[in-house]
mmCIF file of C-alpha atoms and ligand atoms in Angstrom:
data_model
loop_
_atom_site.group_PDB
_atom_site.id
_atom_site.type_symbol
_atom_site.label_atom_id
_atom_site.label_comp_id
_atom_site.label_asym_id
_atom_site.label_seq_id
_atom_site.Cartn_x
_atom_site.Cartn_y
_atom_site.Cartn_z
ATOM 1 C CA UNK Z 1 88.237 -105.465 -28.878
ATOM 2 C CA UNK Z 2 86.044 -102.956 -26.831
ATOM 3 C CA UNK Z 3 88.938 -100.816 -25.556
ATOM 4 C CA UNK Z 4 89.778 -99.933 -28.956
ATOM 5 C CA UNK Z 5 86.316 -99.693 -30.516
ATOM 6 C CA UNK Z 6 85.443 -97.467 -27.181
ATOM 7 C CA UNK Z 7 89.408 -95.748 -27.701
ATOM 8 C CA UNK Z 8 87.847 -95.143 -31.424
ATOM 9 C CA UNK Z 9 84.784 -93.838 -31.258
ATOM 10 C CA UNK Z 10 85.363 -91.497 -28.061
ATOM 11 C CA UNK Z 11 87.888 -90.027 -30.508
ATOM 12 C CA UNK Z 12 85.355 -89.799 -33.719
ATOM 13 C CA UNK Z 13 83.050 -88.578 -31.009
ATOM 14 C CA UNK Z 14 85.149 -85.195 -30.279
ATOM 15 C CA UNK Z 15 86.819 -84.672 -33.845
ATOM 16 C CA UNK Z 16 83.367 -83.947 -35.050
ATOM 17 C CA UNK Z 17 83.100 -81.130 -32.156
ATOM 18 C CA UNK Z 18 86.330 -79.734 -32.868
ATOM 19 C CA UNK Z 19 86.179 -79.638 -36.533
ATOM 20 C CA UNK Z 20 82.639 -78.611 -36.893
ATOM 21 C CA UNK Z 21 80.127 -79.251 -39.521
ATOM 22 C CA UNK Z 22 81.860 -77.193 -42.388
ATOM 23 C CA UNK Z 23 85.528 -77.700 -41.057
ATOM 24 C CA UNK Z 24 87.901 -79.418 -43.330
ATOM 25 C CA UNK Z 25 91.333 -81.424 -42.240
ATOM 26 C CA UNK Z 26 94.323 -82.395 -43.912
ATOM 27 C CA UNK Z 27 96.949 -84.926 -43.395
ATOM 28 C CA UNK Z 28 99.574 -86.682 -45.320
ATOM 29 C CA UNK Z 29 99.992 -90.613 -45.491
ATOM 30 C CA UNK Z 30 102.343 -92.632 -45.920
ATOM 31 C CA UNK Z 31 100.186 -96.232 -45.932
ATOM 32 C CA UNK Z 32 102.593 -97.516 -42.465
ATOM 33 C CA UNK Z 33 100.260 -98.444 -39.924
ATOM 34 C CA UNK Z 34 100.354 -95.249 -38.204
ATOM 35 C CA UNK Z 35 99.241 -93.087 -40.672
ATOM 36 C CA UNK Z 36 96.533 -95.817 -42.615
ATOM 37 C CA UNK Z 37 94.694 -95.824 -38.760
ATOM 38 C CA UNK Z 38 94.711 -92.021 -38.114
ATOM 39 C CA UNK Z 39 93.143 -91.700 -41.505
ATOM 40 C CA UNK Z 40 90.628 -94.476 -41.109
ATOM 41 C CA UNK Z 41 89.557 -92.916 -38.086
ATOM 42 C CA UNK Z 42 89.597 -89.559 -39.387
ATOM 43 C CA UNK Z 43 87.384 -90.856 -42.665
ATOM 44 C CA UNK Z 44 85.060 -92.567 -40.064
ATOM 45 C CA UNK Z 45 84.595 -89.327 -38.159
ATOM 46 C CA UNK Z 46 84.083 -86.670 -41.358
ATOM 47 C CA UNK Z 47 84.432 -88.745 -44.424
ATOM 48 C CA UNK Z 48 85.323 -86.532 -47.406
ATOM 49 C CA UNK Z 49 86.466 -83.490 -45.226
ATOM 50 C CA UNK Z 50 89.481 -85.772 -43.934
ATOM 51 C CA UNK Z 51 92.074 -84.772 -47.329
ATOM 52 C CA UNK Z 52 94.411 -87.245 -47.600
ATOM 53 C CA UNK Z 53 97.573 -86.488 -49.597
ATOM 54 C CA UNK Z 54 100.189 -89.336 -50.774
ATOM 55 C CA UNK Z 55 103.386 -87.487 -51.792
ATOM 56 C CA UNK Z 56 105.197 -90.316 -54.067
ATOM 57 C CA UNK Z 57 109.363 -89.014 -53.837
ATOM 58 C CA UNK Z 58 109.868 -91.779 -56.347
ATOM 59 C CA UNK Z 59 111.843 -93.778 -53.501
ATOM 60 C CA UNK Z 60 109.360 -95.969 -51.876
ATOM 61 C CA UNK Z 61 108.911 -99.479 -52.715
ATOM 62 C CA UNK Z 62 107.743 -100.977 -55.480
ATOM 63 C CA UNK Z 63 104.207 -100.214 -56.852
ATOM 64 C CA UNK Z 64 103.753 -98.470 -53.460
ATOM 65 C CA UNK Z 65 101.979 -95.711 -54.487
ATOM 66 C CA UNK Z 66 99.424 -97.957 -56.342
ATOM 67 C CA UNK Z 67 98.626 -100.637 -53.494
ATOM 68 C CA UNK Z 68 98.404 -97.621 -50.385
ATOM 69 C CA UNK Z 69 96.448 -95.769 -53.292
ATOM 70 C CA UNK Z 70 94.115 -99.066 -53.806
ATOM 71 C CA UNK Z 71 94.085 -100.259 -49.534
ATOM 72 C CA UNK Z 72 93.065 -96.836 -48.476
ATOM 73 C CA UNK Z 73 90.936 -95.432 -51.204
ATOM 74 C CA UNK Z 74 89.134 -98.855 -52.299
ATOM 75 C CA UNK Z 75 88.908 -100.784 -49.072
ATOM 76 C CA UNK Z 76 89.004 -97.481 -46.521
ATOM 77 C CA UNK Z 77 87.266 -95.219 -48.621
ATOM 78 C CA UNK Z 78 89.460 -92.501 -47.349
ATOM 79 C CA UNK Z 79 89.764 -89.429 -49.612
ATOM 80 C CA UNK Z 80 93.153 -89.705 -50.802
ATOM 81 C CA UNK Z 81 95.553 -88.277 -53.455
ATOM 82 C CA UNK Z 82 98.188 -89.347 -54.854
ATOM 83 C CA UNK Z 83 100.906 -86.411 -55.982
ATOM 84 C CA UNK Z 84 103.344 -88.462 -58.415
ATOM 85 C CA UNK Z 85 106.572 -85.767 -57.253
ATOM 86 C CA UNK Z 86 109.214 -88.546 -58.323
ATOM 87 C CA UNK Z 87 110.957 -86.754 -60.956
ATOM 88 C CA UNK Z 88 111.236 -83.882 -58.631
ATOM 89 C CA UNK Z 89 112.968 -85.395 -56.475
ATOM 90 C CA UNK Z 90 115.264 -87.292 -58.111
ATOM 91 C CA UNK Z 91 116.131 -84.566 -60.265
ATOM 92 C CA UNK Z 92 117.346 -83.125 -57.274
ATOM 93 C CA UNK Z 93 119.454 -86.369 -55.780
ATOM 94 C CA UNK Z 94 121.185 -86.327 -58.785
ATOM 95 C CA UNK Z 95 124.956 -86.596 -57.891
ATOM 96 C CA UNK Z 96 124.090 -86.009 -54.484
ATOM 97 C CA UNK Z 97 125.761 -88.788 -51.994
ATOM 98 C CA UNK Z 98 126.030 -87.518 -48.422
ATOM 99 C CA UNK Z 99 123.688 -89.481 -46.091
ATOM 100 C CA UNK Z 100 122.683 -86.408 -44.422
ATOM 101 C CA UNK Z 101 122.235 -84.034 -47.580
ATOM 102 C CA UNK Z 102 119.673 -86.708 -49.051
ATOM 103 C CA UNK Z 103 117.781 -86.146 -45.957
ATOM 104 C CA UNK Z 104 118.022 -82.716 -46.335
ATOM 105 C CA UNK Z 105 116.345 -82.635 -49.813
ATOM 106 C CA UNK Z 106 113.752 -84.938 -49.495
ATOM 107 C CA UNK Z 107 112.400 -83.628 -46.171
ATOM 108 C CA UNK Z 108 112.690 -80.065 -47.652
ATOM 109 C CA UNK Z 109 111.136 -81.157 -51.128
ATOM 110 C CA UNK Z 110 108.719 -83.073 -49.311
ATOM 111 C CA UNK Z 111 107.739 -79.894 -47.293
ATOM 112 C CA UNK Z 112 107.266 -77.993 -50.312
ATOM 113 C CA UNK Z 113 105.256 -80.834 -52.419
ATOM 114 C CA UNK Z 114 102.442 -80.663 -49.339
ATOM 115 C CA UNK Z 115 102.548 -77.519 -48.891
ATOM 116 C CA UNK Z 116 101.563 -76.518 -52.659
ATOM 117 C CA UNK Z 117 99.371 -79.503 -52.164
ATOM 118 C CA UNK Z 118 97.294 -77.990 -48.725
ATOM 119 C CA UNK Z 119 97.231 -74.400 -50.655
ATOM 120 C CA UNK Z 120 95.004 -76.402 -53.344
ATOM 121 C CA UNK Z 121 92.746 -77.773 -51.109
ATOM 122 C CA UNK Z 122 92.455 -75.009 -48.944
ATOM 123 C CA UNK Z 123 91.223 -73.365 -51.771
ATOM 124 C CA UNK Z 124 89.107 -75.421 -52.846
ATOM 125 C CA UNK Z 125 87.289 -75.921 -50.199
ATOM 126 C CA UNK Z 126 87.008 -72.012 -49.045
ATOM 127 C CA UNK Z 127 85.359 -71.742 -52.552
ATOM 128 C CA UNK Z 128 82.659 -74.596 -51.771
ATOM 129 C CA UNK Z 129 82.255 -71.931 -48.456
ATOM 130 C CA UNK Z 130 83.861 -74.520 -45.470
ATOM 131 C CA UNK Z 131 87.470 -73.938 -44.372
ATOM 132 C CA UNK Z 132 90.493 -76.369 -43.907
ATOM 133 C CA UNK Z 133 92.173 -75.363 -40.127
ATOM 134 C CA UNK Z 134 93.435 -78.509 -39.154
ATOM 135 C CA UNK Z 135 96.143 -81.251 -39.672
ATOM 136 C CA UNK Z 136 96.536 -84.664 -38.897
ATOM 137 C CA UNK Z 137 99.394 -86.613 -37.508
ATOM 138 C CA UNK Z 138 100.179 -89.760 -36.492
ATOM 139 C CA UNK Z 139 102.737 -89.038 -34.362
ATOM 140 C CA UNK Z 140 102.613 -91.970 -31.193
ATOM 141 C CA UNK Z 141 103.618 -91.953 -27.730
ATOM 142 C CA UNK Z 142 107.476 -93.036 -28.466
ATOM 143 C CA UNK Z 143 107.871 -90.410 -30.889
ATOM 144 C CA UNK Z 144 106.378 -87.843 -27.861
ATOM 145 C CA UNK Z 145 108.903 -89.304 -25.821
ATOM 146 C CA UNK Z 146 111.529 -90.104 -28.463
ATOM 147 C CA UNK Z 147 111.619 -86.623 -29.840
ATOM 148 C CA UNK Z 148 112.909 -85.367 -26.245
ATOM 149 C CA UNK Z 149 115.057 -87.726 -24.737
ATOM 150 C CA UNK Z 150 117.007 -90.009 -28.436
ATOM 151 C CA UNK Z 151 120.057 -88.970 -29.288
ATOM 152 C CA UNK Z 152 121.214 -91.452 -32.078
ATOM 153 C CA UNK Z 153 122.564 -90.766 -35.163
ATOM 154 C CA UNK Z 154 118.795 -90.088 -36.593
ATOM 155 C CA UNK Z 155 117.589 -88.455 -33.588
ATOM 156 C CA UNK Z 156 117.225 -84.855 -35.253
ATOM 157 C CA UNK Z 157 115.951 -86.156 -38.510
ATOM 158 C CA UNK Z 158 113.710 -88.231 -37.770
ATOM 159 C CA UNK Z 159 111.015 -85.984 -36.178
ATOM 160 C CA UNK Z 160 111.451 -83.402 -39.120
ATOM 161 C CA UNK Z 161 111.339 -85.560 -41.967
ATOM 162 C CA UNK Z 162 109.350 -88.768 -41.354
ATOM 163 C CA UNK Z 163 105.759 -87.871 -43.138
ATOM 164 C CA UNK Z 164 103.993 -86.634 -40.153
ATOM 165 C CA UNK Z 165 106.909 -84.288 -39.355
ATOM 166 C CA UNK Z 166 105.697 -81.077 -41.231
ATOM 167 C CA UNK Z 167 106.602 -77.404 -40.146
ATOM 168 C CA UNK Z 168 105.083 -75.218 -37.559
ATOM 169 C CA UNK Z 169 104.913 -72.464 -40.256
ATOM 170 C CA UNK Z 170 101.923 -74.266 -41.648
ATOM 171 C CA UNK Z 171 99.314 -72.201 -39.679
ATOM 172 C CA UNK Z 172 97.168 -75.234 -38.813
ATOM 173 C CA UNK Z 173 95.829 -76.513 -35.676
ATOM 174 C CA UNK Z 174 97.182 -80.268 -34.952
ATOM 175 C CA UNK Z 175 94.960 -83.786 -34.661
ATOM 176 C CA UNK Z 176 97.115 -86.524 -33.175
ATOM 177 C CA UNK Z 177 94.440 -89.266 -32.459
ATOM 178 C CA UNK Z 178 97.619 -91.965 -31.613
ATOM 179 C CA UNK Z 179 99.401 -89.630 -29.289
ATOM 180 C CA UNK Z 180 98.812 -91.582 -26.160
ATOM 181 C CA UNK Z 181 99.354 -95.030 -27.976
ATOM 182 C CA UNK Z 182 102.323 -97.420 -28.612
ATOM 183 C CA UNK Z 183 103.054 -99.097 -31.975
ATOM 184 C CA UNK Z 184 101.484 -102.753 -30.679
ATOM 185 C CA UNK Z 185 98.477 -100.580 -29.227
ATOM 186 C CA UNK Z 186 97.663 -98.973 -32.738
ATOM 187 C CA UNK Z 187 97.822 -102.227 -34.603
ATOM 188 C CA UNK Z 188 95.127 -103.362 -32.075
ATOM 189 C CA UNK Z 189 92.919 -100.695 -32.889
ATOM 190 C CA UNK Z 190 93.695 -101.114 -36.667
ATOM 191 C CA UNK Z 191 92.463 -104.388 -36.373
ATOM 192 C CA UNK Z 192 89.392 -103.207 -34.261
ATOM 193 C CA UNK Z 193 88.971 -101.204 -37.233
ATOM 194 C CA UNK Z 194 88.879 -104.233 -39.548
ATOM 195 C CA UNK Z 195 92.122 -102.162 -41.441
ATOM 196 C CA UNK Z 196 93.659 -105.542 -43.600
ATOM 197 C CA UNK Z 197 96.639 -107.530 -42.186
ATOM 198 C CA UNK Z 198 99.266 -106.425 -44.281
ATOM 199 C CA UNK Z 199 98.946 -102.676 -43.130
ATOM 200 C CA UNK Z 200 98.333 -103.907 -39.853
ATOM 201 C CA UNK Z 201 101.969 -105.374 -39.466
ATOM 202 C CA UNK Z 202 103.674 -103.156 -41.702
ATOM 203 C CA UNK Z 203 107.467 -103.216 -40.945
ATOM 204 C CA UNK Z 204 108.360 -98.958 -40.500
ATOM 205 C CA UNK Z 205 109.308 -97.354 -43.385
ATOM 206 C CA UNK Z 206 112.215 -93.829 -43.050
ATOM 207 C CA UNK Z 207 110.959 -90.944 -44.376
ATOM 208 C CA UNK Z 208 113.713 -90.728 -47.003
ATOM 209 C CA UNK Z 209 112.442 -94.382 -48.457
ATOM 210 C CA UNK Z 210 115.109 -96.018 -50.251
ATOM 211 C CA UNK Z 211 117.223 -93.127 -51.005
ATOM 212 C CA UNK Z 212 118.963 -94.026 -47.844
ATOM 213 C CA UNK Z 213 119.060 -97.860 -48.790
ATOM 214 C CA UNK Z 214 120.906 -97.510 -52.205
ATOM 215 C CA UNK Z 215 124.286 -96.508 -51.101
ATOM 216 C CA UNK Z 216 126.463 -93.328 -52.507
ATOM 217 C CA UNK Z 217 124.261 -91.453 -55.617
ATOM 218 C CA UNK Z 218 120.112 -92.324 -56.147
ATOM 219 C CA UNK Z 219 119.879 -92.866 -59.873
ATOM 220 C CA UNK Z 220 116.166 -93.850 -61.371
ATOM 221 C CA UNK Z 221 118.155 -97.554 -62.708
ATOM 222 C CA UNK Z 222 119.312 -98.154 -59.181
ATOM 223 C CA UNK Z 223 115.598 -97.442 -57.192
ATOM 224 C CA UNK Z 224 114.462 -100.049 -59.984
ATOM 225 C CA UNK Z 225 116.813 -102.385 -59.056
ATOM 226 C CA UNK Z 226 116.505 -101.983 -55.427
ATOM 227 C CA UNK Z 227 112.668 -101.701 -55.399
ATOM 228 C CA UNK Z 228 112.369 -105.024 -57.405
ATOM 229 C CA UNK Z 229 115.040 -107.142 -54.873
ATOM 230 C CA UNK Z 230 113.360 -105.654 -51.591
ATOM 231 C CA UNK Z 231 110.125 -106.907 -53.021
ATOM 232 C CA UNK Z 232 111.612 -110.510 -53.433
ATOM 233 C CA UNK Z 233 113.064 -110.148 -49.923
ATOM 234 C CA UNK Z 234 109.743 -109.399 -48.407
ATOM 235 C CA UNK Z 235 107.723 -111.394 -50.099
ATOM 236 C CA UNK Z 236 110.024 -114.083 -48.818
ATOM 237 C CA UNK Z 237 109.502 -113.147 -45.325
ATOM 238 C CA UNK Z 238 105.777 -113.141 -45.492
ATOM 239 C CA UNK Z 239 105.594 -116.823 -47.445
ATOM 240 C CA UNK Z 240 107.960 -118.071 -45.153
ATOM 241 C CA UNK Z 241 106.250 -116.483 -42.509
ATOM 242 C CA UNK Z 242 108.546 -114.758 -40.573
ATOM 243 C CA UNK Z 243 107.698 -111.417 -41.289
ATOM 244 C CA UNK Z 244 105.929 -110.716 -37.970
ATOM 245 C CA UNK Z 245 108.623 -111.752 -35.505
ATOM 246 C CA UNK Z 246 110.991 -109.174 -37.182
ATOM 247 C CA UNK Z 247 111.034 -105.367 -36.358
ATOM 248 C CA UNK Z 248 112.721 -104.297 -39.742
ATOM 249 C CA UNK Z 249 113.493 -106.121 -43.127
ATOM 250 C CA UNK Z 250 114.959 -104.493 -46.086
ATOM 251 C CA UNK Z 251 117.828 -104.474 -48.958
ATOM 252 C CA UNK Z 252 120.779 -102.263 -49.497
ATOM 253 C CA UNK Z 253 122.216 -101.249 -52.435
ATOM 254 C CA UNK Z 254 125.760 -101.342 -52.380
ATOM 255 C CA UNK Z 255 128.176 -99.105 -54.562
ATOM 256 C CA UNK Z 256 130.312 -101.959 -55.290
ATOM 257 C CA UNK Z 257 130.496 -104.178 -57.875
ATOM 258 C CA UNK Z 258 131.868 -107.557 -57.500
ATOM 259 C CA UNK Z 259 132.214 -110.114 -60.011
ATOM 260 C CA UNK Z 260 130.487 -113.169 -60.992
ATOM 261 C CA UNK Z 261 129.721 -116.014 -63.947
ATOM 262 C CA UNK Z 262 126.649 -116.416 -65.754
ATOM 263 C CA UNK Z 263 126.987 -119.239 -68.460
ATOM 264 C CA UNK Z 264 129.921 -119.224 -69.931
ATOM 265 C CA UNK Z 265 130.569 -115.366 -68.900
ATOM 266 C CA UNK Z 266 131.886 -113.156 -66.370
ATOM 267 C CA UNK Z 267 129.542 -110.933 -64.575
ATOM 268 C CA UNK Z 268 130.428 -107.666 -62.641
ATOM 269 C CA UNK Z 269 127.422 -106.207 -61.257
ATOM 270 C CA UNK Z 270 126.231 -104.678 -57.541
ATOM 271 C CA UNK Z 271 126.412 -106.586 -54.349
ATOM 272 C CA UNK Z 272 123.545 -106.028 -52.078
ATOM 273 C CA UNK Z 273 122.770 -106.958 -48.863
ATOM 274 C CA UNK Z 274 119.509 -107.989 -46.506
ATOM 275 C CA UNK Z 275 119.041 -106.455 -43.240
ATOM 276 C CA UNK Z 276 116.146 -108.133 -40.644
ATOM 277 C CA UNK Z 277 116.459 -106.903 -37.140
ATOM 278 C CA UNK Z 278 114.646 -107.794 -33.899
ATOM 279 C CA UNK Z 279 113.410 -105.036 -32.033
ATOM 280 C CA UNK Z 280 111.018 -103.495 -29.599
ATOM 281 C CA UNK Z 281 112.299 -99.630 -29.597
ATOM 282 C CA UNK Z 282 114.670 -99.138 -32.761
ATOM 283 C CA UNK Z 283 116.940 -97.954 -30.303
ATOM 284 C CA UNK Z 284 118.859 -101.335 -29.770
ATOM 285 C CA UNK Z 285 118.278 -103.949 -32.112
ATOM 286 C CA UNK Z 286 119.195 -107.673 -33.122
ATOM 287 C CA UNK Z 287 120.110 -108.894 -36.280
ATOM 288 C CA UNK Z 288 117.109 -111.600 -37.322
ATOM 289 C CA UNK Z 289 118.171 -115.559 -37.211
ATOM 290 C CA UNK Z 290 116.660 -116.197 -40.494
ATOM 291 C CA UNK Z 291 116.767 -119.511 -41.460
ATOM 292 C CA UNK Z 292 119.295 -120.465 -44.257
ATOM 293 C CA UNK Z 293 116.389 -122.184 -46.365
ATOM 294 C CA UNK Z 294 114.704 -118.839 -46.470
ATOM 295 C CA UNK Z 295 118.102 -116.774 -47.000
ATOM 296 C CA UNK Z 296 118.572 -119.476 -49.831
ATOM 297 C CA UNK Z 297 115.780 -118.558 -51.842
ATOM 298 C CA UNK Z 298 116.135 -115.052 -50.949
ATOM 299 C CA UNK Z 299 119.784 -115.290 -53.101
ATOM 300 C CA UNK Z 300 118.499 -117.621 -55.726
ATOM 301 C CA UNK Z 301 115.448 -115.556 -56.253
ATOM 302 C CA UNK Z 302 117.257 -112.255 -56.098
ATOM 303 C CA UNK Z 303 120.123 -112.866 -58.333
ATOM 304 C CA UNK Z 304 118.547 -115.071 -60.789
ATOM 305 C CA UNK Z 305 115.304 -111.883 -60.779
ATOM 306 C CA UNK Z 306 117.190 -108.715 -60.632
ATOM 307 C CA UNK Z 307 119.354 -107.249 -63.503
ATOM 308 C CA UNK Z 308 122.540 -105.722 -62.232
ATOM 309 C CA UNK Z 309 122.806 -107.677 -58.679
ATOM 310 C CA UNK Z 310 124.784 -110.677 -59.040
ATOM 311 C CA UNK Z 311 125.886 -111.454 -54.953
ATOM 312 C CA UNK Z 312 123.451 -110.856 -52.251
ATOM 313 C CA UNK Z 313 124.906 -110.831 -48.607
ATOM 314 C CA UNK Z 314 123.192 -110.682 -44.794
ATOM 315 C CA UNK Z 315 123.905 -108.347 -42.093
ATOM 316 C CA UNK Z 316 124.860 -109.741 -39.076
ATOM 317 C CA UNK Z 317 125.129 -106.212 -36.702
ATOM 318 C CA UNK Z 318 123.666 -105.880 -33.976
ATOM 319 C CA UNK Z 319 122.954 -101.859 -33.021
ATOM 320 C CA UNK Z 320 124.784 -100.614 -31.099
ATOM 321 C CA UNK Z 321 127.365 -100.600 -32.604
ATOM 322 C CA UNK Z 322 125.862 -100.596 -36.016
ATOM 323 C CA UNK Z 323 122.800 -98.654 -36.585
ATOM 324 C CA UNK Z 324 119.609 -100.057 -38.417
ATOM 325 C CA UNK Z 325 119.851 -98.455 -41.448
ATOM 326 C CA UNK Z 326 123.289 -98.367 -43.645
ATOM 327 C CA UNK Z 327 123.029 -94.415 -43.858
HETATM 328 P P1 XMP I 401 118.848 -96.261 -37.131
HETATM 329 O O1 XMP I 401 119.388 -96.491 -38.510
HETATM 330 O O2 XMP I 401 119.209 -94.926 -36.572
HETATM 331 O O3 XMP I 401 117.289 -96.285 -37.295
HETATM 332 O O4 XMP I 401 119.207 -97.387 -36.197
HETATM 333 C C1 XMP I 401 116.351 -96.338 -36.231
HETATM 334 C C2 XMP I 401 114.972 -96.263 -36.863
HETATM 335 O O5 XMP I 401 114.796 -94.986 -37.461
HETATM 336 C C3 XMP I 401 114.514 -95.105 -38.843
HETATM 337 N N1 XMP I 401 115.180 -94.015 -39.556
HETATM 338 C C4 XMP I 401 114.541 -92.972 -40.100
HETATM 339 N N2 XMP I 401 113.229 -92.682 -40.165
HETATM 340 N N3 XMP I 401 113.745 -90.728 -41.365
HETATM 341 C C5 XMP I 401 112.844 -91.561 -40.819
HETATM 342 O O6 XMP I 401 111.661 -91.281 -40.926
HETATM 343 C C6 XMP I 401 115.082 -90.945 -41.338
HETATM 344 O O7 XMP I 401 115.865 -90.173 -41.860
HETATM 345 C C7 XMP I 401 115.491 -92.136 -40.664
HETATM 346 N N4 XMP I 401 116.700 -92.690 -40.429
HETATM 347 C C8 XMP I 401 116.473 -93.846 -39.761
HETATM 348 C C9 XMP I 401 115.026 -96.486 -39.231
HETATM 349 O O8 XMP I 401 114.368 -96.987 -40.383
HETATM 350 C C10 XMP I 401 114.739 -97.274 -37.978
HETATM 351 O O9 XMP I 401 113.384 -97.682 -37.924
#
């Protein structure tokens, strides 16, 4: 695609004037499409003087940290590190079960992980004699837009705590080589950058991970459980392959137990549920007509698979009324 490839390199093209030839940039990633092609084209542009920084809050999906940690660094040879902050954080989402106040904690944690993070590299490289002056961001066109005119229910907190949304006090200059795109325009230019498929076509992932997808408190048991049924769910989608047409596929955790029979004995264990949506904005959305085959496997899978989830329901909201996510 020569749009893209021109889009790419007129962008590689004036980095390297901005940044200079001892000038050092930093951005955090998240491996969503967004951030994987800013940092690609970042890598292509200065190579080891793009720092990369993977802040693991010990709610993202399963193995996550490993497989953005392998896509990027193996196959994208971007210079990436991985800070393993889960304890942190769910030391401090202990007992915690307000919606809003998990937000709070892991934006402001997540603020203070990168920040300690930026204040290592910045050091390190002002001892090697360059200097570090500028972040990256993958912020796109709708979130320009978004950011101004979206009132929803995660209008505010989705600017300030997604991964690219990191504080002004951080005296760096910005980079924000996807500020004139839209979502279907980056994937192009992903693929023009021969990025794989799967981070390509990667479903958005909230800022607060799966701390808002497990219901009431976060305990270390219940991410486990959750991580290891959303990975059945979307492993489904991809086999069956419906993952593409939808906009949004997860679990929820419930905090309800409901009960059940295994053998000759009674169960009582967590109900969870599956959420697909068709979309185009987030701002309205569908739920997904998912075949029942698929759903049927999904439950089979899911039940039989996961400890401690013994009925497994599917959303059928729409938003509005209902939002995307349960929280
Ligand atoms: P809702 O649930 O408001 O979600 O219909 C719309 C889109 O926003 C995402 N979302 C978030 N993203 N931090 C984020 O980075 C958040 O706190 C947050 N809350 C919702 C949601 O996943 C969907 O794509």
């Amino acid at each position: 695609d020569w749009v893209m490839t021109d889009y790419a390199q007129e962008f590689i093209d004036r980095v390297v004037q901005q940044v200079g030839p001892k000038g050092h940039v930093i951005g955090a990633v998240s491996g969503g499409v967004d951030s994987t092609v800013a940092a690609v084209l970042m890598t292509r542009a200065i190579g080891p003087r793009f720092h990369a920084v993977l802040v693991d809050n010990g709610c993202l999906r399963k193995d996550e940290a490993t497989k953005v940690l392998k896509r990027m660094k193996e196959d994208c040879k971007v210079n990436l590190k991985c800070v393993d902050a889960s304890d942190r954080f769910l030391s401090k989402l202990k007992g915690v079960t307000d919606p809003e106040q998990k937000r709070k904690i892991i934006g402001t944690t997540f603020i203070d992980v990168f920040q300690e993070e930026a204040t290592k590299i910045e050091e390190e490289v002002k001892h090697e004699g360059g200097s570090c002056d500028w972040l990256l961001q993958g912020t796109l066109y709708p979130d320009v837009i978004e950011s101004i005119s979206y009132k929803g229910p995660s209008a505010t907190i989705k600017t300030h705590h997604n991964v690219g949304g990191l504080p002004a006090t951080m005296k760096l200059k910005l980079i924000e080589p996807l500020r004139e795109l839209f979502k279907d325009e980056v994937r192009e230019l992903g693929m023009a950058l021969g990025i794989d498929e799967m981070s390509v076509w990667r479903h958005p992932f909230p800022g607060p991970g799966l701390a808002i997808r497990i219901l009431g408190e976060v305990t270390p048991e219940r991410v486990k459980m959750l991580q290891e049924a959303d990975d059945i769910v979307i492993g489904e989608l991809w086999k069956s392959g419906h993952y593409r047409k939808i906009g949004q596929a997860f679990v929820v955790l419930l905090p309800v137990k409901s009960v059940g029979v295994m053998g000759d004995g009674r169960t009582y264990e967590f109900v969870a549920s599956v959420r697909c949506v068709e979309t185009t904005d987030y701002m309205t959305a569908d739920f997904y007509h998912l075949p029942y085959e698929v759903m049927g496997t999904m439950s089979s899978r899911v039940i039989n698979e996961v400890r401690g989830i013994n009925r497994l329901c599917y959303d059928i909201s729409s938003k509005p009324p209902s939002t995307i996510e349960w929280e």
